[in-house]
Amino acid sequence: MCVRFGLLGPLTVGGGPVGGGKVRSLLAALLMRPGRVVPSDDLKLALWGDEPPASATASLHNHVARLRRLLDSEDRVRAVPPGYVLRVDPGELDTQVFEAHARVALAAHHRGDWPVVAEETAGALALWRGAPLGGLYDPADGEPALVQRLGETRLLVLEWKYEAELRLGRHEGIGPELAALTGEFPLREAFHRQLMLVLHRTGRQAEALAVHQRLRRTLVEELGVDPGPAVQEAHREILREPAPRAELPAPAQLPPGPAHFTGRDEVVAELWAALTQRRRQPEASASPSAPAGTPVAPARAGRIPAPPASAARHEGAPAAPLAVITGMAGVGKSALAVHVAHALREEFPDGQLYLNLRGATPGLPPLPPIQALAALLNALGVDSRNVPDTPDAAAALLRSRLAPTRTLLVLDDAASAAQVRPLLPAGDGCAVVVTSRSPLAALDGATRFPLAPMTADESLGLLRAISGRQLADGAARLVELCGRLPLALRVAAARLAACRALSPDALAGLLDAEDGRLDHLEYDDLSVRRSLAVALGALDPDAALALRRLGSLDLPAYEVPVVARLMGLPEQRAGAALDRLVEVALLEEISYGRYAPHDLVRDFARELAAQDDGREAAVERGLRWYAEAARQSGLALSPPDREGPARVPEPIGDAAPFPDTAAALAWGDRELPAVVTLTERYARSSPTVFLLVRAYFSHLQYRGKYGALRHLNRFVLSAARASGDRVAQAHAIGDLAGAHFLASRIEEALALNDEAIALWQELGERGRTQRTLANRGMLLERLGRHAEAAEPLERSLALTRELDDAYGEAIILSHLGNLHEHTDARVAIAYHERSLAAGCRIGSELLAHTAHCNIGYAHLTLGEWAAAVGHFERALCILGEQGDWHGRSQSWVGLVRVLGELGRTDEAYAACEDLLDQAVERCDAYSEGLGRREYGRLERSRGRVAQARVQWELALTALDGGDPKAYAEVAELLAGLDAEPDAESNAGESAGPCLREDGEGRVPAEVG
């Protein structure tokens, strides 16, 4: 029997939650009448209330289609006049299974078959996850009849369960449960009778009589009646057979320790120390119960004497050590707490108390402090009638009882600091371990142990221990697909143990299909999805919406502004929702204001998003925010008032401007993985991605991320061609050409640029045509095709004057200077100086830097080293340490060359090493190749021929497939070494005169 549909709590399908919206209401309405035709009018009432829209019939058809997709079955929901019927097979609906168990239990109850009653009631209650139809109706409108019927049946099942336990003599452990039920249902006589008998039969006669007295007083005062015959008979039994009060043993309430506890050595040792440090005296040896790896106090003769009483009074009474273990669902908090508590039993000989505070228990509210206090006091031997009615008085009594003892308290699954605070002892002889998904930051004096997923080795050890199989190291992939989460690892290990034919690789293959990973992380009563669903059910609406919307965009990490757009809420509310998700360990704040989910939480969020009617609109809002933020970054890096016409798109969304260049660069650095993810995932479904990648070009150029630039624009170009968007194609082709140029792939850049020229001319974009013509001239010049380069440059210059584009004209002057340098470097300098003057008038740092760099290279060509060095230094000063990488790298190469020629070798080495470090960091093979070429020259000039050879060979590797002229020059340098009769004998000679390569080293004013 496999339960597929769940109504006993929040609505579930296959154990997972069903997203918000109409589909959930539709499914619930059909499940309330399983296998029967539900009229369309009734379904409309369930979806829209008394005022359905005019399009209700068509909308109902659409929602039915969505429901069929959700159920992955076309024949599950059939249209049968006058409505629809949902096929529910036997055993698939939890309410039917629950009521079937109840019927069998009732029959067994009538015939006195108590073992069957116990078994059937346990099966029925295990299905109960919370209030039936949770979240599907407004409690203010009253409970639906089905909810009332199920609730009453549950109470009857509970009565039968406890009756069976009494008849079978199983009295231990059910007293606190019955005490809680009598508090919740003060007029339900059956629970009071059963509690009276449990107390009486465990030697607590006075408390049993007190329960009867309270029930009788309540019934008389509220209803004017006495208890019924069953309660009166139980009362007579207590009076007739007084049970001698047994001497209570020290409480030992800890659950059994985890059978396969693995790893966590460091945190176990720290937890041990935190719970014992305030009263432990150094001894000659460690406690025999100390776990391996626990720090041991150094051996001493005797004990350190206690401080005088006056000192103790001056310092204040020490509190009991308090440890709070926090972490996400399934990370092993309870297992760690119980494991350490068992190891510490000899340290706390007066007992170990354990209480589940029900902070995240399906179907049950958190345990109120007064009930928790009563349970703890009962365990310590306090009669129920002597437990004070107010929390403050009960807490004071608990502290008094614990003060002279050495008792360990384990408070599992706490919901809040307010729930825990009244339960804490005051003296330092006791200690407390609390587990919670929340850090309980308001709990003073606690030592916190945030529990992360296990290490890879620990995870593999846990898999081996539970599965009983000697897994090879190849199981590491399975470990990572389980997120190294103990709960997921236990499920995987259980599946491996149950099916010996299932290999770790095969199971990893099942988990690798991310959309269904959680389906394979369920086994028996272990389920990652259900554990996360419990956490979801405890969230407020904003936090639940935030988790669902994180799954819609599914990025590596998130910040508040984009989450606010996904949610459609103000940033303040979005930030509070994210903080709540962090508090319950569904998110991790990886840096201030930046959040990331665990991989399995990410899968769960994707499942929620798949059922979200607002998903598509949320994704588009998120994309538009990213595109506008990238646009603002581009404006900060290249202000249009100083750097010519903006290369970014028109305004796209509502992202705020960046205060300065540093902030824009920092944002772009952080969001590169997100931009790549969004481009790969949405380029074919949203034109906004075209704008995002265009806007992000400036950042990638600035940072020298040329590989990422090519990758993104290839995706966009493919998507633009598929959609027929000619403007997007032209932009993507031009930007891809710029990316190839920046990586010194000139031939590829020229072919793409020519394609862009044709598109812009076809579209009538004269400004774009002018820029691509200028780029054509620059690229031809770099390829040594000087005669061909002049014509597009002249055409581009004419267009700049027609368009009154002073910035564009200055760029063409720079390109013409580069072209003339091949014939007359003095004329080239004159062109660059005109470009520099124009740049200064406009206030363009880019033009000023470009002119200084190119003038430096012209002086280098003339052998005027001293004149060149000042221009290279000025160029680098203009850009600064965070400036455009392409310009900085080319200026750096020139500076290294002239410093070497001037004999300032130490400075040249330092500059070259900095250049290489940054080129390697950016994966810029072209700049790395040029840097290694110059480093080889420096080594050769110092006579280190072998080292020069190594650098030049590395340079060839880096330049392979890039600039053919730079590659040929390095090959020539290496050939020169091979041709020398005795290279090492010439160690003291200079590397020879500076060689000027065609095109290399000069900086274009603009690309793309």
XYZ file of C-alpha atoms in Angstrom, residues 379-987:
609
model
C 9.909 12.794 35.649
C 11.624 14.151 38.766
C 8.902 12.680 41.012
C 6.700 15.731 41.572
C 2.999 14.838 41.922
C 0.865 16.365 39.190
C -1.299 18.036 41.841
C 1.811 19.750 43.186
C 2.831 21.199 39.829
C 2.070 24.942 39.954
C -0.441 26.280 37.460
C 1.703 29.209 36.285
C 4.883 28.833 34.209
C 6.941 31.069 36.493
C 6.106 29.069 39.607
C 6.614 25.745 37.821
C 9.987 26.936 36.478
C 11.064 27.966 39.984
C 10.106 24.527 41.309
C 12.072 22.832 38.520
C 15.154 24.900 39.369
C 14.790 23.981 43.021
C 14.540 20.269 42.236
C 17.570 20.333 39.942
C 19.772 22.642 42.027
C 21.404 19.954 44.255
C 21.722 17.418 41.434
C 24.027 16.581 38.571
C 21.448 16.073 35.860
C 21.720 16.367 32.084
C 18.771 17.790 30.149
C 18.360 17.173 26.425
C 15.735 19.508 24.961
C 15.212 18.305 21.410
C 13.705 20.275 18.524
C 13.146 23.618 20.237
C 11.012 26.182 18.433
C 12.207 29.356 20.162
C 14.265 30.785 22.991
C 11.041 31.625 24.868
C 10.109 27.928 24.866
C 13.495 26.891 26.284
C 14.205 29.633 28.809
C 11.790 28.452 31.607
C 13.245 24.914 31.435
C 16.835 25.860 32.272
C 18.366 24.917 35.657
C 20.234 27.553 37.600
C 23.111 25.683 39.231
C 26.312 24.559 37.547
C 25.924 20.888 38.536
C 23.508 20.339 35.653
C 23.973 20.855 31.941
C 21.600 21.377 29.029
C 21.775 20.387 25.364
C 19.249 22.039 23.046
C 18.703 21.190 19.381
C 16.918 23.559 17.051
C 16.810 24.630 13.429
C 17.011 28.176 14.752
C 20.182 29.520 16.408
C 18.033 30.740 19.352
C 20.077 33.926 19.381
C 17.968 35.378 22.209
C 19.066 32.581 24.552
C 21.803 34.149 26.688
C 24.870 32.263 27.885
C 24.685 29.498 25.293
C 27.604 27.944 23.461
C 26.381 27.414 19.911
C 27.343 24.574 17.624
C 26.138 25.278 14.078
C 26.178 21.878 12.406
C 27.216 21.736 8.752
C 26.854 18.754 6.427
C 29.453 16.038 7.036
C 32.848 15.924 5.380
C 33.296 13.663 2.357
C 35.214 11.061 4.395
C 32.649 11.086 7.215
C 29.835 10.747 4.683
C 31.475 7.768 3.026
C 32.003 6.182 6.451
C 28.316 6.614 7.319
C 27.272 5.069 3.994
C 29.507 2.055 4.651
C 28.355 1.621 8.255
C 24.611 1.687 7.515
C 24.658 -0.173 4.199
C 27.007 -2.872 5.497
C 28.853 -2.751 2.192
C 32.513 -2.049 1.525
C 31.997 0.806 -0.873
C 34.823 1.837 -3.149
C 36.064 5.383 -3.304
C 33.900 5.737 -6.413
C 30.958 6.222 -4.070
C 32.219 9.770 -3.586
C 29.867 10.893 -6.369
C 26.920 9.428 -4.471
C 28.069 11.247 -1.331
C 28.092 14.606 -3.118
C 24.694 14.001 -4.719
C 23.336 13.416 -1.208
C 24.727 16.829 -0.276
C 26.699 15.107 2.514
C 23.486 15.466 4.534
C 23.160 12.667 7.127
C 19.434 12.132 6.514
C 19.974 11.803 2.747
C 22.958 9.531 3.346
C 20.877 7.313 5.638
C 18.225 6.987 2.928
C 20.849 6.130 0.308
C 22.496 3.611 2.635
C 19.149 2.007 3.461
C 18.412 1.584 -0.242
C 21.838 0.029 -0.819
C 21.322 -2.316 2.112
C 17.840 -3.339 0.958
C 18.862 -4.047 -2.637
C 22.260 -5.664 -3.009
C 21.966 -5.453 -6.794
C 21.797 -1.666 -6.590
C 25.293 -0.253 -7.016
C 26.410 3.152 -5.722
C 26.981 4.259 -9.326
C 23.464 3.241 -10.313
C 21.939 5.057 -7.349
C 24.090 8.099 -8.123
C 22.737 7.976 -11.673
C 19.183 8.148 -10.326
C 20.059 11.089 -8.086
C 21.886 12.894 -10.874
C 18.585 13.703 -12.553
C 18.133 16.759 -10.349
C 14.428 17.229 -11.078
C 13.701 13.881 -9.430
C 16.468 13.674 -6.861
C 14.160 13.969 -3.858
C 12.014 11.110 -5.200
C 14.974 8.793 -4.677
C 15.788 10.135 -1.208
C 12.807 8.459 0.448
C 12.791 5.064 2.121
C 10.280 3.737 4.639
C 9.809 6.541 7.190
C 12.939 8.412 6.072
C 12.303 11.267 3.649
C 14.317 14.384 2.881
C 11.299 15.928 1.159
C 8.993 15.405 4.150
C 11.595 16.813 6.503
C 11.882 19.955 4.390
C 8.104 20.129 4.002
C 7.769 20.298 7.778
C 10.109 23.289 7.804
C 8.078 24.870 5.015
C 4.854 24.380 6.918
C 6.229 26.317 9.888
C 7.162 29.369 7.806
C 5.248 32.620 7.650
C 3.736 33.466 4.221
C 6.558 35.820 3.185
C 9.301 33.309 3.982
C 7.408 30.512 2.207
C 6.978 32.748 -0.852
C 10.674 33.617 -0.786
C 11.690 29.946 -0.784
C 9.315 29.180 -3.644
C 10.582 32.110 -5.715
C 14.227 31.204 -5.101
C 13.403 27.949 -6.827
C 11.904 29.789 -9.791
C 15.152 31.516 -10.750
C 17.459 28.879 -9.212
C 20.735 30.794 -8.982
C 23.965 29.894 -7.180
C 23.389 32.742 -4.694
C 20.962 35.597 -4.101
C 20.891 39.123 -2.733
C 17.928 41.010 -1.319
C 17.152 43.266 -4.325
C 16.618 40.428 -6.801
C 14.628 38.374 -4.270
C 12.380 41.393 -3.695
C 11.660 41.474 -7.457
C 10.999 37.746 -7.525
C 8.546 38.106 -4.656
C 6.991 41.329 -5.920
C 7.469 42.857 -2.463
C 9.503 45.743 -0.984
C 13.134 44.980 -0.237
C 12.608 45.349 3.520
C 10.041 42.530 3.559
C 12.146 40.386 1.255
C 15.175 40.833 3.516
C 13.149 39.852 6.579
C 11.904 36.736 4.750
C 15.446 35.723 3.836
C 16.590 36.231 7.411
C 13.779 33.946 8.555
C 14.938 31.259 6.105
C 18.457 31.611 7.501
C 17.114 31.353 11.039
C 15.489 27.973 10.297
C 18.575 26.797 8.345
C 16.905 26.648 4.930
C 19.410 29.211 3.670
C 22.978 30.104 4.574
C 24.156 33.706 4.613
C 27.468 33.096 2.855
C 28.490 36.738 3.188
C 26.696 39.802 4.471
C 23.461 40.175 2.526
C 24.189 37.226 0.215
C 22.334 33.927 0.576
C 22.650 30.385 -0.799
C 20.616 27.206 -0.160
C 21.955 23.700 0.389
C 21.732 21.603 -2.799
C 18.805 19.530 -1.521
C 16.953 22.631 -0.331
C 17.560 23.995 -3.836
C 15.881 20.864 -5.290
C 12.948 21.301 -2.904
C 12.577 24.974 -3.855
C 12.546 24.003 -7.542
C 9.690 21.576 -6.839
C 7.744 24.335 -5.110
C 8.402 26.739 -7.969
C 7.204 24.223 -10.559
C 3.745 24.388 -8.958
C 3.727 28.196 -8.643
C 1.288 29.967 -10.972
C 3.343 33.166 -10.697
C 6.645 31.572 -11.674
C 6.995 32.940 -15.225
C 6.221 36.513 -14.210
C 8.642 36.255 -11.285
C 11.435 34.991 -13.532
C 10.929 37.867 -15.947
C 11.039 40.398 -13.094
C 14.275 38.825 -11.890
C 15.817 38.926 -15.371
C 14.854 42.554 -15.847
C 16.410 43.477 -12.530
C 19.658 41.724 -13.440
C 19.705 43.376 -16.870
C 19.158 46.832 -15.384
C 21.776 46.241 -12.674
C 24.256 45.223 -15.388
C 23.277 48.345 -17.307
C 23.927 50.533 -14.259
C 27.285 48.784 -13.850
C 28.167 49.616 -17.460
C 27.214 53.262 -16.940
C 29.404 53.454 -13.843
C 32.379 51.909 -15.694
C 32.014 54.048 -18.841
C 30.008 57.209 -18.096
C 28.396 58.389 -21.372
C 29.152 62.037 -20.605
C 32.888 61.251 -20.696
C 33.242 58.051 -22.702
C 31.017 58.736 -25.686
C 27.676 57.132 -26.549
C 26.662 54.542 -23.992
C 27.240 50.970 -25.157
C 24.509 49.762 -22.765
C 20.828 49.283 -23.711
C 18.037 51.690 -22.881
C 16.606 51.458 -19.307
C 15.230 47.976 -18.592
C 14.122 47.781 -14.953
C 14.367 49.502 -11.589
C 17.833 48.604 -10.258
C 19.547 51.433 -8.391
C 22.671 53.154 -9.781
C 26.046 52.195 -8.311
C 27.745 54.884 -6.199
C 31.137 54.399 -7.846
C 33.252 52.207 -10.096
C 34.434 49.998 -7.233
C 30.862 49.105 -6.251
C 29.956 48.348 -9.869
C 32.986 46.098 -10.290
C 32.308 44.291 -7.017
C 28.715 43.586 -8.061
C 29.805 42.338 -11.470
C 32.419 40.056 -9.920
C 29.901 38.537 -7.509
C 27.226 37.992 -10.107
C 29.244 36.413 -12.933
C 28.043 32.861 -12.040
C 24.448 34.135 -11.928
C 24.712 35.881 -15.300
C 26.157 32.738 -16.895
C 23.382 30.606 -15.359
C 20.630 32.979 -16.495
C 22.036 33.191 -20.011
C 22.351 29.444 -20.454
C 18.895 28.792 -19.014
C 16.743 31.606 -20.401
C 18.409 32.913 -23.596
C 15.881 31.063 -25.771
C 12.816 31.969 -23.727
C 13.296 35.624 -22.759
C 14.620 38.497 -24.929
C 15.607 40.220 -21.679
C 18.669 37.950 -21.616
C 19.897 39.650 -24.819
C 19.843 42.980 -22.980
C 21.504 41.474 -19.899
C 24.480 40.139 -21.855
C 24.867 43.378 -23.814
C 24.836 45.396 -20.596
C 27.353 43.043 -18.940
C 29.926 43.418 -21.760
C 31.607 46.431 -20.130
C 32.282 44.545 -16.918
C 33.778 41.523 -18.638
C 35.953 43.729 -20.850
C 37.059 45.749 -17.831
C 37.998 42.589 -15.941
C 39.591 40.801 -18.890
C 37.122 37.887 -18.716
C 37.297 37.225 -22.448
C 36.395 33.543 -22.251
C 33.154 34.380 -20.406
C 32.482 37.144 -22.923
C 32.692 34.717 -25.841
C 30.655 32.067 -24.013
C 27.746 34.402 -23.208
C 27.555 35.996 -26.646
C 27.601 32.627 -28.399
C 24.518 31.650 -26.400
C 22.809 34.940 -27.173
C 23.686 34.797 -30.872
C 22.288 31.280 -31.203
C 19.072 32.301 -29.422
C 18.728 35.527 -31.434
C 19.114 33.629 -34.703
C 16.519 31.094 -33.588
C 14.062 33.885 -32.731
C 14.782 35.959 -35.864
C 15.678 39.060 -33.825
C 17.980 40.912 -36.232
C 18.907 43.713 -33.813
C 19.875 41.225 -31.112
C 21.890 39.277 -33.693
C 23.777 42.387 -34.740
C 24.606 43.295 -31.142
C 25.685 39.741 -30.288
C 27.851 39.427 -33.431
C 29.531 42.753 -32.751
C 30.158 41.908 -29.102
C 31.442 38.460 -30.044
C 33.817 40.118 -32.496
C 35.033 42.363 -29.693
C 35.559 39.352 -27.451
C 37.667 37.637 -30.139
C 39.691 40.804 -30.665
C 40.391 41.206 -26.963
C 41.700 37.640 -26.936
C 43.817 38.481 -30.014
C 41.807 36.201 -32.305
C 41.926 38.766 -35.093
C 40.815 36.680 -38.084
C 37.694 35.462 -36.255
C 37.008 38.998 -35.023
C 37.241 40.417 -38.577
C 34.817 37.866 -40.042
C 32.241 38.532 -37.305
C 32.701 42.301 -37.535
C 32.036 42.242 -41.288
C 28.823 40.324 -40.613
C 27.845 42.991 -38.059
C 28.528 45.798 -40.588
C 26.167 44.187 -43.078
C 23.429 43.809 -40.448
C 23.708 47.393 -39.171
C 23.625 48.758 -42.715
C 20.556 46.638 -43.456
C 18.890 47.978 -40.287
C 19.796 51.598 -41.174
C 21.785 52.142 -37.951
C 24.373 54.727 -39.053
C 25.959 55.157 -35.640
C 26.486 51.405 -35.235
C 27.729 51.189 -38.823
C 30.330 53.884 -38.090
C 31.688 51.987 -35.093
C 31.926 48.667 -36.881
C 33.678 50.316 -39.848
C 36.219 51.755 -37.432
C 36.677 48.303 -35.936
C 37.201 46.851 -39.428
C 40.009 49.317 -40.106
C 41.627 48.546 -36.769
C 41.428 44.786 -37.331
C 42.861 45.002 -40.867
C 45.732 47.080 -39.518
C 46.409 44.462 -36.865
C 46.529 41.799 -39.570
C 49.107 43.827 -41.533
C 46.674 44.628 -44.358
C 47.515 48.313 -44.160
C 46.331 49.377 -47.596
C 42.906 47.873 -46.981
C 42.645 49.431 -43.492
C 42.628 53.050 -44.691
C 39.336 52.826 -46.630
C 36.981 51.749 -43.757
C 38.712 54.210 -41.427
C 38.095 57.075 -43.857
C 34.446 56.022 -44.294
C 34.041 55.833 -40.521
C 35.663 59.276 -40.085
C 33.231 60.768 -42.597
C 30.284 59.293 -40.727
C 31.483 60.704 -37.380
C 31.509 64.172 -38.892
C 28.064 63.714 -40.417
C 26.766 62.560 -37.037
C 28.666 65.335 -35.182
C 30.306 62.632 -33.055
C 33.423 64.190 -31.514
C 34.107 61.083 -29.450
C 33.948 58.819 -32.490
C 36.228 61.167 -34.406
C 38.833 60.987 -31.643
C 38.722 57.194 -31.839
C 39.329 57.258 -35.603
C 42.300 59.586 -35.080
C 43.725 56.949 -32.739
C 43.204 54.196 -35.303
C 44.809 56.332 -38.038
C 47.771 56.952 -35.775
C 48.208 53.196 -35.361
C 48.030 52.785 -39.132
C 50.618 55.512 -39.883
C 53.011 54.052 -37.344
C 53.916 51.389 -39.892
C 55.295 54.029 -42.242
C 56.180 57.056 -40.126
C 56.103 56.882 -36.319
C 56.385 60.701 -36.071
C 53.186 61.151 -38.067
C 51.572 58.488 -35.879
C 52.495 60.440 -32.746
C 50.862 63.541 -34.205
C 47.581 61.645 -34.752
C 47.700 60.237 -31.222
C 48.347 63.686 -29.772
C 45.267 65.010 -31.630
C 43.259 62.119 -30.169
C 44.684 62.899 -26.708
C 43.656 66.540 -27.007
C 40.142 65.526 -28.012
C 39.962 63.101 -25.107
C 41.016 65.816 -22.666
C 38.347 68.179 -24.031
C 35.665 65.528 -23.656
C 36.986 64.326 -20.290
C 37.424 60.751 -21.485
C 39.846 58.676 -19.424
C 39.655 55.903 -22.028
C 40.802 58.184 -24.880
C 43.533 59.744 -22.734
C 44.857 56.367 -21.667
C 44.727 55.001 -25.215
C 46.621 57.993 -26.610
C 49.368 57.832 -23.980
C 49.799 54.093 -24.471
C 49.982 54.390 -28.253
C 52.395 57.354 -28.081
C 54.560 55.210 -25.804
C 54.630 52.425 -28.389
C 55.462 54.912 -31.161
C 58.460 56.174 -29.151
C 59.406 52.551 -28.498
C 59.412 51.960 -32.268
C 61.775 54.938 -32.628
C 64.033 53.558 -29.884
C 63.259 56.554 -27.649
C 63.041 54.620 -24.405
C 63.081 57.556 -21.999
C 60.271 59.305 -23.871
C 58.238 56.113 -24.002
C 58.436 55.241 -20.306
C 56.619 58.404 -19.182
C 53.659 57.733 -21.474
C 53.295 54.129 -20.342
C 53.420 55.191 -16.695
C 50.854 57.921 -17.352
C 48.575 55.436 -19.127
C 48.687 53.063 -16.156
C 48.127 55.931 -13.721
C 44.975 57.017 -15.588
C 43.435 53.545 -15.405
C 44.481 52.756 -11.840
C 44.665 49.297 -10.313
C 41.033 48.468 -11.091
C 40.860 49.938 -14.589
C 40.118 48.279 -17.923
C 42.249 45.140 -18.064
C 42.968 45.175 -21.800
C 44.353 48.708 -21.645
C 46.310 48.031 -18.468
C 47.859 44.827 -19.809
C 49.054 46.441 -23.057
C 50.483 49.442 -21.181
C 52.175 47.065 -18.765
C 53.809 45.092 -21.575
C 55.207 48.304 -23.058
C 56.434 49.513 -19.669
C 58.246 46.234 -18.984
C 59.969 46.498 -22.386
C 61.251 50.062 -21.950
C 62.303 49.507 -18.321
C 64.434 46.623 -19.518
C 65.933 48.696 -22.305
C 66.746 51.492 -19.836
C 68.588 49.032 -17.574
C 66.019 49.352 -14.767
C 65.903 45.587 -14.613
C 64.615 45.117 -11.058
C 61.642 47.376 -11.783
C 61.044 45.523 -15.051
C 61.038 42.150 -13.283
C 58.586 43.381 -10.620
C 56.230 44.875 -13.208
C 56.380 41.742 -15.351
C 55.633 39.440 -12.423
C 52.592 41.553 -11.508
C 51.432 41.427 -15.118
C 51.765 37.629 -15.267
C 49.999 37.107 -11.926
C 46.958 39.055 -13.057
C 46.900 37.575 -16.570
C 46.929 34.032 -15.169
C 44.227 34.943 -12.634
C 41.999 36.169 -15.485
C 42.808 33.212 -17.758
C 44.027 35.782 -20.346
C 46.350 33.606 -22.422
C 47.270 36.431 -24.827
C 48.505 38.810 -22.117
C 50.217 35.920 -20.379
C 52.041 35.072 -23.616
C 53.228 38.665 -24.095
C 54.301 38.850 -20.455
C 56.318 35.633 -20.718
C 57.919 36.897 -23.899
C 59.145 39.992 -22.031
C 60.182 37.922 -19.021
C 62.270 35.743 -21.333
C 63.951 38.848 -22.737
C 64.823 39.988 -19.221
C 66.254 36.562 -18.393
C 68.249 36.537 -21.652
C 69.681 39.979 -20.910
C 70.994 38.657 -17.594
C 72.549 35.633 -19.242
C 70.020 33.094 -17.943
C 69.519 31.408 -21.268
C 67.860 28.242 -19.940
C 65.324 30.293 -18.008
C 64.686 32.457 -21.071
C 64.022 29.324 -23.118
C 61.465 28.104 -20.534
C 59.624 31.441 -20.599
C 59.511 31.598 -24.382
C 58.271 28.022 -24.649
C 55.502 28.873 -22.190
C 54.773 31.990 -24.245
C 54.356 29.892 -27.402
C 51.861 27.664 -25.599
C 49.862 30.672 -24.390
C 49.895 32.412 -27.804
C 49.049 29.322 -29.830
C 45.878 29.979 -31.816
C 45.975 33.726 -31.044
C 47.972 36.583 -32.554
C 50.064 34.944 -35.331
C 52.601 37.785 -35.419
C 53.312 37.640 -31.695
C 53.590 33.861 -31.960
C 56.017 34.125 -34.889
C 58.195 36.621 -33.033
C 58.547 34.346 -29.988
C 59.325 31.420 -32.277
C 62.038 33.570 -33.888
C 63.497 34.390 -30.475
C 63.671 30.684 -29.647
C 65.210 29.882 -33.015
C 67.854 32.508 -32.320
C 68.807 30.681 -29.144
C 69.058 27.384 -31.020
C 71.241 28.975 -33.703
C 73.826 30.299 -31.256
C 76.937 28.072 -31.191
C 77.181 28.353 -27.432
C 74.260 30.112 -25.950
C 75.531 30.092 -22.400
C 78.873 31.623 -23.485
C 76.988 34.726 -24.583
C 75.340 35.047 -21.219
